[in-house]
């Protein structure tokens, strides 16, 4: 039973030597030979390089620690295996030993963790998602199509009664899911308690009238897990069923604490993740990063989308979608993928076709619904129509001919600039 | 009352436009104008660009999103002020709004947060260090010189009784502080409980005999705060007084939870931090990063040292030392700086002279003590002698003439390759 991690190494020196150094530094290595460092103990905990696959040289160094053009910059993927006995199943140990430490090593101009394979022991050691896809479908009552979500706009600055007023309109629009912007937690102008008190009666009234309970994700993140649990309890007691958590800003500790005690669907926003991945030569692939948060119990995972307003290329989103939809150990550990950022119906066909033609996702449109010329209800219908067209392989322009809401959204957002 | 954050922006476009975009995106901004976004609410929560200082153009982009040579890459520092009402004092909100979100913005080839000024409200909202410098001095009984620490070597792979045997020798050496390697938490070959049971009797026996209690920092990190508290309690109940915490691997939630309940000196290892700072054009300066962890309550902060075995330049260590030694609000919020990595007596003069000629630090030597030719006791004496020489402005070589332990360490480690 081994943990296998793949490092994309970039160095002007020898990639073999660098791989060996990683294996040594992260397990038994010391620079000065000392008494007691026996072969036996090395065998017990030593990490070992099991494969090296050379890649084309880099033209420019990822980190400017050598001058461009001063010599070849070698690249290779190195698989290193760590014995389970040396790390165990604790995710802080895994992060510290297999990932955190390698970025400080001298003599590299970049290093990126591109894959990680965990043995079965991790499955039983961690809770994984409590709700995931089936729970999200059950609680929203949406089957056979994507769950359609939106965000209150403007995302920030509204007082609770102003937010609630807009939420009232959105509920009436037929949308399945509404969320706070990830930057909205409990600021002075909109304390969470007041926001919950203003919004939840509208959700519950609508449920009583129509049988449809809109899932509202409240921003409950707090650096202090005790405070975050108080936020969680406010939402749960008021009849809410979902929360936005800024996973990087609460850390493994916050997420682990919350998941063990949670009665809410946990909608993960990975705000800040970009600094760990934007430079292709450093950091870590989402494929690696997401494993930690899935084991910790994220139910819904925001992973951007097609033609978004941020830096991330479409191909990267497609890879992320595939990553979260691929079981680590079983289907139960897959969170619901959430496509968002600048989305409207226009991206439905590409989203559908590039992610394995599935409708198992939460499709999150902010301005794409809220700013529809016919109002939010028309916005929701337009998005649903776009997905119907995508699934039926009918071009949007054609489907729009007898679907006026879709036609109106194409007219407004057709340049892809919805938000 | 504003929070002011300084962003070092790198873009082929206009830095002014990019600064305005950051201020807008992180507060009231949306891309599609929507009803309700009034001037009044903008005034309540809007972030504002308050200064822009242009810097020389970059030759190469930090992120390879434009081809080198394809046009000028502008750089500038932009100060942006956030109203306290929009963020509040929660550190997860501060991280999410002022830092996390900016790395995803399109149209930049790099962004680095280089300064952050928090208003007084943060002082009372967070515990800060429980022990810090005064507590570390009181518990070790060391005054008037650096606290001298070491690490058990080999750092990993030893069983508890093997570790305890080496610790016994180190205790006798006269060292003030001993720590687990940050990668040693509770692996199968050395469960924390057994390690504590094997080591603490030796510490307590020595205290009873000599009155000197060596501070031993046990690795208690765990992604689950409940488990981490159990680890904490094991150490505390056995009479221990210190713990190594891998702050990035437990996150704000883990640290916050632990600090509120802790009876131990919390020795922070920032393992993984390098990926946030190694590229000078992206991420964040330690000066910014450390503010979060100090407010959360780190007592001792590892910040590398002079001529270390990792990538970090000496100047960066010097800046880090200055950062942790400068009060955020009062001296009580300063942790004890910990200089480590490849240290032996040889770096004492530069460490002393480049950090304001202070002896208020923990000076951590692994191989530099353990691998001294005369054994650990000679190693500790050699380090103490080096610091005596540094403080007295006597060159080490001269001081070594009548201090044989220092002379022996110069002979062995004189190339700076201790570990």
Short mmCIF file of C-alpha atoms in Angstrom, two decimals, chain B:
data_model
loop_
_atom_site.label_atom_id
_atom_site.label_comp_id
_atom_site.label_asym_id
_atom_site.label_seq_id
_atom_site.Cartn_x
_atom_site.Cartn_y
_atom_site.Cartn_z
CA UNK B 1 -11.42 52.66 9.52
CA UNK B 2 -10.16 50.99 6.41
CA UNK B 3 -8.16 47.89 5.54
CA UNK B 4 -5.42 48.86 3.10
CA UNK B 5 -3.88 46.28 0.83
CA UNK B 6 -1.05 46.86 -1.63
CA UNK B 7 -1.10 44.85 -4.85
CA UNK B 8 1.92 44.63 -7.14
CA UNK B 9 0.19 44.45 -10.50
CA UNK B 10 1.82 43.18 -13.69
CA UNK B 11 -0.11 43.64 -16.94
CA UNK B 12 0.33 44.37 -20.61
CA UNK B 13 -2.71 46.63 -20.27
CA UNK B 14 -3.27 49.60 -18.04
CA UNK B 15 -2.32 49.20 -14.40
CA UNK B 16 -4.83 51.90 -13.51
CA UNK B 17 -7.63 49.93 -15.18
CA UNK B 18 -6.50 46.74 -13.48
CA UNK B 19 -6.40 48.40 -10.06
CA UNK B 20 -9.89 49.77 -10.62
CA UNK B 21 -11.04 46.31 -11.65
CA UNK B 22 -9.66 44.74 -8.46
CA UNK B 23 -11.41 47.35 -6.34
CA UNK B 24 -14.65 46.78 -8.20
CA UNK B 25 -14.52 42.96 -8.45
CA UNK B 26 -13.71 42.53 -4.79
CA UNK B 27 -16.52 44.77 -3.64
CA UNK B 28 -19.56 45.85 -5.61
CA UNK B 29 -18.59 44.98 -9.14
CA UNK B 30 -20.64 43.06 -11.65
CA UNK B 31 -20.06 42.99 -15.37
CA UNK B 32 -23.67 43.43 -16.42
CA UNK B 33 -25.42 46.46 -14.95
CA UNK B 34 -28.36 45.24 -12.91
CA UNK B 35 -31.23 47.05 -11.24
CA UNK B 36 -30.64 47.89 -7.58
CA UNK B 37 -26.94 48.60 -7.86
CA UNK B 38 -27.25 52.08 -6.50
CA UNK B 39 -24.60 54.62 -5.77
CA UNK B 40 -25.58 54.54 -2.11
CA UNK B 41 -24.77 50.88 -1.61
CA UNK B 42 -21.57 51.27 -3.57
CA UNK B 43 -20.49 53.97 -1.16
CA UNK B 44 -21.21 51.65 1.76
CA UNK B 45 -19.00 48.78 0.66
CA UNK B 46 -16.94 49.87 -2.31
CA UNK B 47 -13.19 49.38 -2.22
CA UNK B 48 -11.26 52.35 -3.59
CA UNK B 49 -7.88 52.73 -5.26
CA UNK B 50 -6.06 55.30 -3.13
CA UNK B 51 -2.59 55.33 -4.70
CA UNK B 52 -0.68 53.89 -7.65
CA UNK B 53 3.12 53.85 -7.74
CA UNK B 54 4.60 52.86 -11.09
CA UNK B 55 7.52 50.46 -11.21
CA UNK B 56 9.92 49.59 -14.04
CA UNK B 57 8.47 47.27 -16.70
CA UNK B 58 9.03 43.54 -16.36
CA UNK B 59 11.20 41.84 -18.97
CA UNK B 60 9.40 38.50 -18.76
CA UNK B 61 5.82 37.82 -17.67
CA UNK B 62 5.44 36.08 -14.31
CA UNK B 63 2.68 33.89 -15.74
CA UNK B 64 3.26 32.78 -19.33
CA UNK B 65 0.02 34.29 -20.62
CA UNK B 66 1.73 36.61 -23.09
CA UNK B 67 4.81 35.86 -25.20
CA UNK B 68 8.00 37.50 -23.94
CA UNK B 69 8.94 40.42 -26.15
CA UNK B 70 5.40 40.88 -27.46
CA UNK B 71 5.09 44.29 -25.83
CA UNK B 72 5.78 46.16 -22.62
CA UNK B 73 4.73 44.50 -19.35
CA UNK B 74 3.76 47.28 -16.97
CA UNK B 75 4.14 47.05 -13.24
CA UNK B 76 2.86 49.16 -10.38
CA UNK B 77 1.98 48.97 -6.72
CA UNK B 78 -1.64 49.87 -6.11
CA UNK B 79 -2.98 50.64 -2.64
CA UNK B 80 -6.64 49.71 -2.33
CA UNK B 81 -8.71 50.55 0.73
CA UNK B 82 -11.60 48.34 1.86
CA UNK B 83 -14.20 49.67 4.29
CA UNK B 84 -14.28 47.69 7.55
CA UNK B 85 -18.06 47.48 7.20
CA UNK B 86 -17.62 45.38 4.06
CA UNK B 87 -15.18 42.85 5.49
CA UNK B 88 -15.24 42.92 9.28
CA UNK B 89 -12.57 41.28 11.41
CA UNK B 90 -13.05 37.64 10.38
CA UNK B 91 -9.82 36.44 8.81
CA UNK B 92 -11.55 34.10 6.36
CA UNK B 93 -13.53 37.09 5.06
CA UNK B 94 -10.35 39.16 4.83
CA UNK B 95 -8.54 36.37 2.98
CA UNK B 96 -11.44 35.74 0.62
CA UNK B 97 -12.20 39.34 -0.24
CA UNK B 98 -8.84 41.11 -0.18
CA UNK B 99 -6.49 38.33 -1.23
CA UNK B 100 -7.98 35.07 -2.54
CA UNK B 101 -10.12 36.55 -5.26
CA UNK B 102 -7.52 38.63 -7.06
CA UNK B 103 -5.48 35.76 -8.44
CA UNK B 104 -8.26 34.74 -10.81
CA UNK B 105 -8.55 38.07 -12.59
CA UNK B 106 -7.95 38.01 -16.34
CA UNK B 107 -5.61 40.38 -18.13
CA UNK B 108 -2.75 40.26 -15.68
CA UNK B 109 0.51 38.39 -16.08
CA UNK B 110 1.12 38.42 -12.34
CA UNK B 111 -0.09 39.87 -9.06
CA UNK B 112 1.53 39.86 -5.66
CA UNK B 113 0.20 41.23 -2.40
CA UNK B 114 3.09 43.14 -0.90
CA UNK B 115 1.55 44.93 2.07
CA UNK B 116 -1.55 44.95 4.25
CA UNK B 117 -2.46 47.39 6.99
CA UNK B 118 -5.20 46.35 9.37
CA UNK B 119 -7.07 48.73 11.65
CA UNK B 120 -7.03 48.44 15.44
CA UNK B 121 -10.34 46.50 15.44
CA UNK B 122 -8.38 43.36 14.51
CA UNK B 123 -6.35 43.57 17.72
CA UNK B 124 -9.26 42.88 20.06
CA UNK B 125 -10.99 40.44 17.71
CA UNK B 126 -8.16 37.88 17.79
CA UNK B 127 -6.23 36.17 20.56
CA UNK B 128 -2.69 36.60 19.23
CA UNK B 129 0.17 34.62 20.80
CA UNK B 130 -0.47 33.10 24.22
CA UNK B 131 3.23 32.71 25.07
CA UNK B 132 5.33 34.41 22.40
CA UNK B 133 8.80 35.63 23.36
CA UNK B 134 8.23 36.18 27.11
CA UNK B 135 6.50 32.80 27.56
CA UNK B 136 9.21 31.00 25.60
CA UNK B 137 11.90 32.63 27.75
CA UNK B 138 10.06 31.91 31.00
CA UNK B 139 9.44 28.25 30.14
CA UNK B 140 12.99 27.59 28.96
CA UNK B 141 14.64 29.76 31.60
CA UNK B 142 16.92 31.25 28.96
CA UNK B 143 17.70 34.96 29.24
CA UNK B 144 20.23 37.23 27.58
CA UNK B 145 21.05 34.94 24.65
CA UNK B 146 19.15 33.12 21.92
CA UNK B 147 17.23 30.02 22.91
CA UNK B 148 19.24 27.20 21.30
CA UNK B 149 17.25 24.42 19.70
CA UNK B 150 17.85 21.25 17.81
CA UNK B 151 16.01 18.54 15.91
CA UNK B 152 16.28 14.81 16.40
CA UNK B 153 18.22 13.32 13.47
CA UNK B 154 17.37 11.30 11.48
CA UNK B 155 14.20 13.33 11.45
CA UNK B 156 11.99 10.49 10.27
CA UNK B 157 11.89 6.74 10.55
CA UNK B 158 12.87 6.22 14.17
CA UNK B 159 10.62 4.29 16.52
CA UNK B 160 9.63 6.06 19.74
CA UNK B 161 12.21 4.30 21.92
CA UNK B 162 14.91 5.11 19.36
CA UNK B 163 13.85 8.76 19.28
CA UNK B 164 13.75 8.87 23.07
CA UNK B 165 17.25 7.48 23.27
CA UNK B 166 18.58 10.27 21.06
CA UNK B 167 16.49 12.83 22.93
CA UNK B 168 18.13 11.64 26.15
CA UNK B 169 21.54 12.50 24.72
CA UNK B 170 20.30 15.86 23.45
CA UNK B 171 18.83 16.75 26.84
CA UNK B 172 22.21 16.09 28.44
CA UNK B 173 23.85 18.34 25.86
CA UNK B 174 22.47 21.45 27.51
CA UNK B 175 20.21 22.38 24.58
CA UNK B 176 17.16 24.49 25.47
CA UNK B 177 14.69 23.26 22.90
CA UNK B 178 14.16 20.09 20.85
CA UNK B 179 11.59 19.52 18.16
CA UNK B 180 10.08 16.85 15.99
CA UNK B 181 10.67 17.37 12.30
CA UNK B 182 7.58 19.04 10.87
CA UNK B 183 6.94 15.91 8.80
CA UNK B 184 6.71 13.80 11.96
CA UNK B 185 3.19 13.77 13.36
CA UNK B 186 1.73 10.40 14.23
CA UNK B 187 2.79 7.81 11.64
CA UNK B 188 2.44 4.07 12.18
CA UNK B 189 6.10 3.66 13.11
CA UNK B 190 5.95 6.44 15.70
CA UNK B 191 2.47 7.14 17.05
CA UNK B 192 2.42 10.42 18.95
CA UNK B 193 1.14 8.78 22.13
CA UNK B 194 4.07 6.39 22.27
CA UNK B 195 6.54 9.11 21.39
CA UNK B 196 5.24 11.34 24.18
CA UNK B 197 5.36 8.44 26.65
CA UNK B 198 8.93 7.62 25.67
CA UNK B 199 10.27 11.18 25.65
CA UNK B 200 8.51 13.11 28.39
CA UNK B 201 9.87 11.07 31.35
CA UNK B 202 13.36 11.97 30.19
CA UNK B 203 12.51 15.66 30.02
CA UNK B 204 10.90 15.58 33.46
CA UNK B 205 13.69 13.53 35.07
CA UNK B 206 16.22 16.00 33.78
CA UNK B 207 14.15 18.88 35.09
CA UNK B 208 13.95 17.28 38.52
CA UNK B 209 17.70 16.69 38.62
CA UNK B 210 18.87 20.00 37.19
CA UNK B 211 15.96 22.43 37.40
CA UNK B 212 16.20 22.93 33.62
CA UNK B 213 13.15 21.90 31.62
CA UNK B 214 13.98 21.37 27.98
CA UNK B 215 11.13 22.55 25.76
CA UNK B 216 10.14 19.71 23.43
CA UNK B 217 7.88 20.54 20.49
CA UNK B 218 5.83 17.50 19.50
CA UNK B 219 4.22 17.29 16.06
CA UNK B 220 0.48 17.43 16.85
CA UNK B 221 -0.91 18.58 13.49
CA UNK B 222 -4.01 16.82 12.19
CA UNK B 223 -6.53 17.92 9.58
CA UNK B 224 -9.31 17.15 12.09
CA UNK B 225 -9.26 19.71 14.92
CA UNK B 226 -10.78 17.21 17.35
CA UNK B 227 -7.93 14.79 16.68
CA UNK B 228 -5.42 17.62 16.94
CA UNK B 229 -6.84 18.55 20.35
CA UNK B 230 -6.47 14.95 21.47
CA UNK B 231 -2.85 15.16 20.39
CA UNK B 232 -2.49 18.46 22.22
CA UNK B 233 -3.95 16.94 25.38
CA UNK B 234 -1.58 13.95 25.23
CA UNK B 235 1.37 16.33 25.29
CA UNK B 236 -0.05 18.64 27.95
CA UNK B 237 -1.06 15.82 30.31
CA UNK B 238 2.37 14.25 30.04
CA UNK B 239 3.92 17.53 31.20
CA UNK B 240 4.96 18.82 27.78
CA UNK B 241 4.78 22.48 26.94
CA UNK B 242 5.19 22.87 23.18
CA UNK B 243 3.86 21.63 19.85
CA UNK B 244 4.84 21.95 16.19
CA UNK B 245 1.89 22.97 14.04
CA UNK B 246 1.97 22.88 10.25
CA UNK B 247 -0.12 25.96 9.82
CA UNK B 248 -0.86 25.64 6.09
CA UNK B 249 -1.89 22.01 6.46
CA UNK B 250 -4.39 22.69 9.25
CA UNK B 251 -5.62 26.04 7.92
CA UNK B 252 -7.18 28.97 9.71
CA UNK B 253 -9.87 26.70 11.15
CA UNK B 254 -7.41 24.29 12.73
CA UNK B 255 -5.25 27.05 14.12
CA UNK B 256 -8.15 29.07 15.48
CA UNK B 257 -9.71 26.03 17.15
CA UNK B 258 -6.41 24.95 18.70
CA UNK B 259 -5.38 28.37 19.98
CA UNK B 260 -8.62 28.89 21.88
CA UNK B 261 -8.09 25.66 23.78
CA UNK B 262 -4.31 25.44 23.91
CA UNK B 263 -2.07 25.13 26.94
CA UNK B 264 1.01 24.62 24.77
CA UNK B 265 3.46 26.95 23.10
CA UNK B 266 2.53 26.74 19.40
CA UNK B 267 5.59 26.50 17.19
CA UNK B 268 4.52 27.26 13.62
CA UNK B 269 6.06 25.56 10.62
CA UNK B 270 4.95 27.21 7.39
CA UNK B 271 5.56 24.13 5.22
CA UNK B 272 4.01 24.75 1.79
CA UNK B 273 4.30 28.54 2.08
CA UNK B 274 6.95 28.64 -0.63
CA UNK B 275 4.40 28.06 -3.39
CA UNK B 276 2.70 31.27 -2.28
CA UNK B 277 5.84 33.36 -2.42
CA UNK B 278 8.72 31.83 -4.38
CA UNK B 279 7.88 33.53 -7.65
CA UNK B 280 8.57 37.21 -6.95
CA UNK B 281 5.81 38.33 -9.32
CA UNK B 282 2.94 36.34 -7.79
CA UNK B 283 1.48 35.33 -4.47
CA UNK B 284 2.13 37.24 -1.33
CA UNK B 285 4.95 38.59 0.76
CA UNK B 286 5.62 36.95 4.11
CA UNK B 287 4.97 40.38 5.61
CA UNK B 288 1.31 39.97 4.61
CA UNK B 289 0.97 36.23 5.23
CA UNK B 290 2.36 36.33 8.77
CA UNK B 291 -0.23 38.84 9.95
CA UNK B 292 -2.98 36.24 9.68
CA UNK B 293 -1.10 33.63 11.70
CA UNK B 294 0.03 36.06 14.37
CA UNK B 295 -3.53 37.21 14.93
CA UNK B 296 -4.59 33.57 15.10
CA UNK B 297 -2.03 33.00 17.85
CA UNK B 298 1.26 31.53 16.67
CA UNK B 299 3.85 31.70 19.50
CA UNK B 300 7.02 30.78 17.62
CA UNK B 301 7.40 31.27 13.87
CA UNK B 302 9.94 29.40 11.72
CA UNK B 303 11.26 31.79 9.10
CA UNK B 304 14.38 30.06 7.73
CA UNK B 305 17.73 31.78 8.35
CA UNK B 306 21.01 32.91 6.83
CA UNK B 307 22.64 30.62 4.20
CA UNK B 308 19.99 27.94 4.43
CA UNK B 309 19.63 24.74 2.50
CA UNK B 310 16.42 25.89 0.76
CA UNK B 311 15.78 28.37 -2.05
CA UNK B 312 15.07 31.43 0.11
CA UNK B 313 17.62 34.28 -0.17
CA UNK B 314 19.13 35.75 3.03
CA UNK B 315 17.49 39.11 2.35
CA UNK B 316 14.08 37.49 2.41
CA UNK B 317 14.81 35.95 5.83
CA UNK B 318 15.97 39.33 7.11
CA UNK B 319 12.70 40.90 5.95
CA UNK B 320 10.72 38.09 7.58
CA UNK B 321 12.57 38.57 10.85
CA UNK B 322 11.78 42.26 10.76
CA UNK B 323 8.14 41.51 9.96
CA UNK B 324 7.55 39.16 12.91
CA UNK B 325 9.47 41.45 15.27
CA UNK B 326 7.42 44.52 14.38
CA UNK B 327 4.24 44.91 16.44
CA UNK B 328 1.00 44.84 14.47
CA UNK B 329 -0.71 46.60 17.36
CA UNK B 330 1.53 45.94 20.39
CA UNK B 331 4.61 43.95 21.35
CA UNK B 332 2.34 41.21 22.69
CA UNK B 333 1.40 40.21 19.15
CA UNK B 334 5.01 39.41 18.17
CA UNK B 335 5.87 35.72 18.02
CA UNK B 336 9.37 34.48 18.79
CA UNK B 337 11.31 34.35 15.50
CA UNK B 338 12.81 30.92 14.81
CA UNK B 339 15.89 30.78 12.57
CA UNK B 340 16.51 27.33 11.15
CA UNK B 341 17.65 25.20 8.19
CA UNK B 342 21.31 24.37 7.79
CA UNK B 343 22.20 26.50 10.82
CA UNK B 344 25.28 26.13 13.00
CA UNK B 345 27.35 28.74 14.83
CA UNK B 346 28.69 30.02 11.54
CA UNK B 347 25.58 32.05 10.76
CA UNK B 348 25.39 33.65 14.23
CA UNK B 349 27.29 36.87 13.35
CA UNK B 350 25.27 37.56 10.19
CA UNK B 351 22.02 36.61 11.88
CA UNK B 352 22.79 38.95 14.77
CA UNK B 353 24.02 41.84 12.68
CA UNK B 354 21.36 41.68 10.00
CA UNK B 355 18.36 41.42 12.35
CA UNK B 356 18.96 44.50 14.47
CA UNK B 357 21.51 42.95 16.83
CA UNK B 358 18.98 41.12 18.94
CA UNK B 359 19.26 37.83 20.76
CA UNK B 360 15.47 37.46 20.95
CA UNK B 361 15.18 34.41 18.76
CA UNK B 362 15.14 30.64 18.79
CA UNK B 363 18.22 29.49 16.91
CA UNK B 364 17.57 26.02 15.57
CA UNK B 365 20.48 23.79 14.53
CA UNK B 366 19.86 20.21 13.44
CA UNK B 367 22.99 18.54 12.10
CA UNK B 368 24.87 21.65 13.27
CA UNK B 369 24.49 20.37 16.84
CA UNK B 370 23.80 16.66 16.45
CA UNK B 371 26.70 16.04 14.06
CA UNK B 372 29.34 18.07 15.89
CA UNK B 373 32.51 15.94 16.03
CA UNK B 374 32.54 16.20 19.82
CA UNK B 375 28.91 15.16 20.17
CA UNK B 376 25.76 17.19 20.83
CA UNK B 377 27.00 18.79 24.06
CA UNK B 378 30.01 20.16 22.22
CA UNK B 379 27.66 21.18 19.42
CA UNK B 380 25.51 23.23 21.81
CA UNK B 381 28.58 24.85 23.37
CA UNK B 382 29.90 25.69 19.91
CA UNK B 383 26.66 27.46 19.00
CA UNK B 384 26.63 29.36 22.29
CA UNK B 385 30.25 30.38 21.72
CA UNK B 386 29.42 31.60 18.24
CA UNK B 387 26.67 33.80 19.65
CA UNK B 388 28.97 35.13 22.38
CA UNK B 389 31.44 36.06 19.66
CA UNK B 390 28.72 37.64 17.52
CA UNK B 391 27.40 39.78 20.36
CA UNK B 392 30.94 40.84 21.33
CA UNK B 393 31.85 41.65 17.70
CA UNK B 394 34.71 39.18 17.75
CA UNK B 395 35.32 37.26 14.49
CA UNK B 396 34.48 33.58 14.89
CA UNK B 397 37.94 32.41 13.87
CA UNK B 398 39.50 34.57 16.55
CA UNK B 399 37.03 33.48 19.24
CA UNK B 400 37.59 29.88 18.22
CA UNK B 401 41.26 30.12 19.25
CA UNK B 402 40.38 29.53 22.90
CA UNK B 403 36.98 27.88 22.32
CA UNK B 404 37.73 24.42 21.00
CA UNK B 405 34.10 23.39 20.38
CA UNK B 406 33.59 26.37 18.10
CA UNK B 407 36.91 25.60 16.41
CA UNK B 408 35.80 22.01 15.77
CA UNK B 409 32.48 23.12 14.29
CA UNK B 410 34.22 25.63 12.01
CA UNK B 411 36.46 22.81 10.82
CA UNK B 412 33.46 20.59 10.11
CA UNK B 413 30.75 22.98 8.98
CA UNK B 414 32.87 25.84 7.66
CA UNK B 415 31.49 25.42 4.16
CA UNK B 416 28.04 26.23 5.50
CA UNK B 417 26.64 22.79 4.80
CA UNK B 418 25.27 21.86 8.20
CA UNK B 419 21.81 20.35 8.40
#
